[in-house]
Amino acid sequence: MAVSLQKGQKISLSKEAGGTLTKVKLGLGWDVAQSAAPEKKGGFLGKLFGGGSSGGDSIDLDASCIMFDSNKQAVDAIWFSQLQSKDGSILHTGDNRTGDGDGDDEVINVDLSKVPANVVSLVFTVNSFTGQTFETVENAFCRIVNADNNSEVARYNLSSQGTHTAMIMAKVYRHNDEWKMHAIGETATGRTFHDLMPAISPHA
């Protein structure tokens, strides 16, 4: 049974998974609020191939992952303009169209065994590229999945609707030679992770 995280909660990924985790997936899912448009979802592939819309019929949320060292300095960032970390340990797959992890609109794969030793934390964010606020988003969540068996380890519901255009979702970090997860859930404003860096850094 996956853990349902509360804001500020910290968990050990290996303990919750019942063993050592080497490969995990962070999935992000959301729906367009009924008041905006009941039928459609959004993702970043439409933007890449010219099908993006800033209207009320879709919401272009983008998940990003920023890698930090022990000095809270950003080492690398994985987002829609760079789908893989330079070291190859993290891969952003974009919209999930395979059916794996039903409900995920964007997925970031992380091979924890390949994350460089100087990287101590991975901060995951989501932002509205088109500037639409979270007032038009509902049923948003992020979840950590054990990639070896596709079992859900933890889920964090991003239920905070409001005029913000971004959220610092969660952090996966090293502590005493194990990987843990911290549900952050802080709202922010920005079209890409670059705009969010002043708000992200204190959580690194």
Tab-separated table of C-alpha atoms in Angstrom:
chain	number	residue	atom	x	y	z
A	1	MET	CA	0.000	0.000	0.000
A	2	ALA	CA	1.477	3.327	-1.083
A	3	VAL	CA	1.979	6.054	1.479
A	4	SER	CA	-0.290	9.075	1.088
A	5	LEU	CA	1.995	11.961	1.953
A	6	GLN	CA	1.055	15.107	3.802
A	7	LYS	CA	2.792	18.429	3.230
A	8	GLY	CA	6.140	18.482	5.012
A	9	GLN	CA	6.240	14.716	5.571
A	10	LYS	CA	9.483	12.788	5.038
A	11	ILE	CA	9.769	9.067	4.327
A	12	SER	CA	12.460	6.493	3.566
A	13	LEU	CA	11.892	5.213	0.042
A	14	SER	CA	13.571	1.870	0.695
A	15	LYS	CA	11.554	1.192	3.851
A	16	GLU	CA	8.270	2.046	2.164
A	17	ALA	CA	9.188	-0.068	-0.869
A	18	GLY	CA	10.205	-3.002	1.318
A	19	GLY	CA	13.750	-3.127	-0.003
A	20	THR	CA	16.477	-1.235	-1.812
A	21	LEU	CA	15.261	0.989	-4.606
A	22	THR	CA	17.533	1.568	-7.585
A	23	LYS	CA	15.164	2.832	-10.253
A	24	VAL	CA	12.136	5.020	-9.570
A	25	LYS	CA	9.639	6.970	-11.624
A	26	LEU	CA	8.101	10.244	-10.581
A	27	GLY	CA	4.719	10.607	-12.229
A	28	LEU	CA	2.731	13.815	-12.440
A	29	GLY	CA	-0.967	13.835	-13.268
A	30	TRP	CA	-3.722	16.424	-13.414
A	31	ASP	CA	-7.120	17.246	-14.879
A	32	VAL	CA	-8.530	20.447	-16.265
A	33	ALA	CA	-10.965	21.807	-13.692
A	34	GLN	CA	-14.615	21.284	-14.595
A	35	SER	CA	-15.142	25.027	-14.614
A	36	ALA	CA	-12.434	25.366	-17.265
A	37	ALA	CA	-13.069	22.447	-19.610
A	38	PRO	CA	-14.179	18.956	-18.593
A	39	GLU	CA	-12.819	16.914	-21.469
A	40	LYS	CA	-9.140	17.551	-21.952
A	41	LYS	CA	-5.751	17.232	-20.339
A	42	GLY	CA	-2.490	18.951	-21.176
A	43	GLY	CA	1.148	18.049	-21.603
A	44	PHE	CA	4.299	19.462	-23.065
A	45	LEU	CA	4.463	17.374	-26.256
A	46	GLY	CA	1.795	19.546	-27.843
A	47	LYS	CA	3.972	22.572	-27.266
A	48	LEU	CA	7.031	20.896	-28.749
A	49	PHE	CA	5.195	19.958	-31.923
A	50	GLY	CA	3.183	23.131	-32.304
A	51	GLY	CA	-0.087	21.930	-30.847
A	52	GLY	CA	0.041	23.788	-27.566
A	53	SER	CA	-2.786	26.049	-26.530
A	54	SER	CA	-3.056	28.819	-24.002
A	55	GLY	CA	-6.835	28.667	-24.015
A	56	GLY	CA	-9.078	27.097	-21.418
A	57	ASP	CA	-9.346	23.725	-23.189
A	58	SER	CA	-5.965	22.446	-22.063
A	59	ILE	CA	-3.373	23.142	-19.420
A	60	ASP	CA	0.302	22.856	-20.230
A	61	LEU	CA	1.918	21.752	-16.988
A	62	ASP	CA	5.591	20.831	-17.129
A	63	ALA	CA	7.486	18.689	-14.646
A	64	SER	CA	11.161	19.431	-14.028
A	65	CYS	CA	13.908	17.946	-11.874
A	66	ILE	CA	16.829	20.007	-10.575
A	67	MET	CA	19.925	18.241	-9.229
A	68	PHE	CA	21.742	19.904	-6.312
A	69	ASP	CA	25.072	19.320	-4.594
A	70	SER	CA	25.830	19.641	-0.879
A	71	ASN	CA	26.377	23.391	-1.262
A	72	LYS	CA	22.834	23.790	-2.615
A	73	GLN	CA	24.232	24.627	-6.022
A	74	ALA	CA	22.343	23.395	-9.066
A	75	VAL	CA	24.379	20.773	-10.932
A	76	ASP	CA	21.945	19.986	-13.748
A	77	ALA	CA	18.279	20.323	-14.678
A	78	ILE	CA	15.960	17.995	-16.556
A	79	TRP	CA	12.976	19.655	-18.235
A	80	PHE	CA	11.240	19.825	-21.598
A	81	SER	CA	14.235	21.471	-23.279
A	82	GLN	CA	16.704	18.923	-21.829
A	83	LEU	CA	15.054	15.559	-21.432
A	84	GLN	CA	18.088	13.756	-20.004
A	85	SER	CA	20.633	14.642	-17.359
A	86	LYS	CA	24.184	15.051	-18.597
A	87	ASP	CA	25.253	12.007	-16.558
A	88	GLY	CA	22.411	9.878	-17.954
A	89	SER	CA	20.865	9.010	-14.580
A	90	ILE	CA	17.593	10.913	-15.118
A	91	LEU	CA	15.284	10.793	-18.152
A	92	HIS	CA	12.163	12.877	-18.748
A	93	THR	CA	9.814	10.909	-20.998
A	94	GLY	CA	7.205	13.614	-21.559
A	95	ASP	CA	3.550	12.676	-21.808
A	96	ASN	CA	3.019	9.052	-20.825
A	97	ARG	CA	1.320	7.453	-23.834
A	98	THR	CA	2.229	3.841	-23.122
A	99	GLY	CA	-0.454	3.030	-20.556
A	100	ASP	CA	2.123	2.305	-17.824
A	101	GLY	CA	1.251	4.101	-14.612
A	102	ASP	CA	-2.273	4.987	-15.634
A	103	GLY	CA	-3.087	8.606	-14.891
A	104	ASP	CA	0.428	10.006	-15.257
A	105	ASP	CA	0.644	12.862	-17.730
A	106	GLU	CA	4.390	13.334	-17.401
A	107	VAL	CA	7.003	10.911	-16.082
A	108	ILE	CA	10.604	11.408	-14.953
A	109	ASN	CA	12.695	8.248	-14.617
A	110	VAL	CA	15.534	8.249	-12.090
A	111	ASP	CA	18.237	5.596	-11.780
A	112	LEU	CA	19.311	6.278	-8.201
A	113	SER	CA	22.311	3.982	-8.548
A	114	LYS	CA	23.712	6.217	-11.294
A	115	VAL	CA	23.111	9.608	-9.657
A	116	PRO	CA	26.620	11.079	-9.151
A	117	ALA	CA	27.968	11.015	-5.597
A	118	ASN	CA	28.208	14.809	-5.482
A	119	VAL	CA	24.454	15.127	-6.050
A	120	VAL	CA	22.634	15.024	-2.724
A	121	SER	CA	19.110	16.086	-3.669
A	122	LEU	CA	16.677	16.066	-6.570
A	123	VAL	CA	13.949	18.708	-6.405
A	124	PHE	CA	10.848	18.145	-8.533
A	125	THR	CA	8.745	21.068	-9.688
A	126	VAL	CA	5.727	21.665	-11.877
A	127	ASN	CA	4.858	24.887	-13.672
A	128	SER	CA	2.325	26.220	-16.143
A	129	PHE	CA	4.272	27.193	-19.251
A	130	THR	CA	1.327	29.134	-20.671
A	131	GLY	CA	0.820	31.082	-17.448
A	132	GLN	CA	-2.521	29.520	-16.574
A	133	THR	CA	-3.042	29.429	-12.823
A	134	PHE	CA	-3.783	26.398	-10.682
A	135	GLU	CA	-7.337	27.657	-10.387
A	136	THR	CA	-7.862	25.755	-13.657
A	137	VAL	CA	-6.270	22.543	-12.340
A	138	GLU	CA	-7.826	19.794	-10.252
A	139	ASN	CA	-6.946	16.258	-9.150
A	140	ALA	CA	-3.230	17.041	-9.464
A	141	PHE	CA	-0.773	14.613	-7.879
A	142	CYS	CA	2.792	13.412	-7.972
A	143	ARG	CA	3.817	9.880	-7.102
A	144	ILE	CA	6.950	7.787	-6.732
A	145	VAL	CA	6.838	4.366	-8.405
A	146	ASN	CA	9.287	1.479	-8.061
A	147	ALA	CA	10.335	1.081	-11.711
A	148	ASP	CA	11.344	-2.550	-11.186
A	149	ASN	CA	7.815	-3.737	-10.468
A	150	ASN	CA	5.667	-0.641	-11.214
A	151	SER	CA	4.356	-0.572	-7.645
A	152	GLU	CA	3.464	2.817	-6.217
A	153	VAL	CA	5.618	3.718	-3.218
A	154	ALA	CA	4.216	7.114	-2.266
A	155	ARG	CA	1.688	9.621	-3.549
A	156	TYR	CA	1.317	13.309	-2.797
A	157	ASN	CA	-1.890	15.061	-3.790
A	158	LEU	CA	-1.240	18.600	-5.046
A	159	SER	CA	-4.631	19.843	-4.034
A	160	SER	CA	-3.741	23.509	-3.610
A	161	GLN	CA	-5.795	25.476	-6.116
A	162	GLY	CA	-5.070	29.175	-6.420
A	163	THR	CA	-3.562	31.957	-8.461
A	164	HIS	CA	-0.048	30.441	-8.445
A	165	THR	CA	1.395	29.123	-11.693
A	166	ALA	CA	3.908	26.669	-10.245
A	167	MET	CA	4.604	24.372	-7.339
A	168	ILE	CA	7.721	22.924	-5.747
A	169	MET	CA	6.389	19.405	-5.362
A	170	ALA	CA	8.897	17.221	-3.597
A	171	LYS	CA	12.527	16.398	-2.953
A	172	VAL	CA	14.289	13.056	-3.156
A	173	TYR	CA	17.517	13.236	-1.178
A	174	ARG	CA	20.350	11.231	0.330
A	175	HIS	CA	20.455	10.799	4.103
A	176	ASN	CA	22.683	8.329	5.947
A	177	ASP	CA	23.334	6.337	2.762
A	178	GLU	CA	19.679	5.971	1.857
A	179	TRP	CA	17.251	7.863	-0.323
A	180	LYS	CA	14.361	9.685	1.282
A	181	MET	CA	11.466	11.771	0.004
A	182	HIS	CA	10.204	15.069	1.384
A	183	ALA	CA	6.771	16.330	0.343
A	184	ILE	CA	7.275	20.098	-0.042
A	185	GLY	CA	4.111	21.417	-1.710
A	186	GLU	CA	5.118	25.091	-1.816
A	187	THR	CA	3.370	27.306	-4.339
A	188	ALA	CA	5.357	29.618	-6.603
A	189	THR	CA	5.132	31.671	-9.794
A	190	GLY	CA	6.972	31.031	-13.035
A	191	ARG	CA	6.737	29.622	-16.567
A	192	THR	CA	9.849	27.415	-16.289
A	193	PHE	CA	12.027	26.118	-13.489
A	194	HIS	CA	14.455	29.006	-14.138
A	195	ASP	CA	11.853	31.418	-12.761
A	196	LEU	CA	11.437	29.232	-9.684
A	197	MET	CA	15.090	28.968	-8.641
A	198	PRO	CA	14.923	31.608	-5.854
A	199	ALA	CA	12.021	29.641	-4.325
A	200	ILE	CA	13.602	26.220	-4.980
A	201	SER	CA	17.055	26.852	-3.523
A	202	PRO	CA	16.004	26.989	0.175
A	203	HIS	CA	14.530	23.483	-0.214
A	204	ALA	CA	17.628	21.995	-1.853
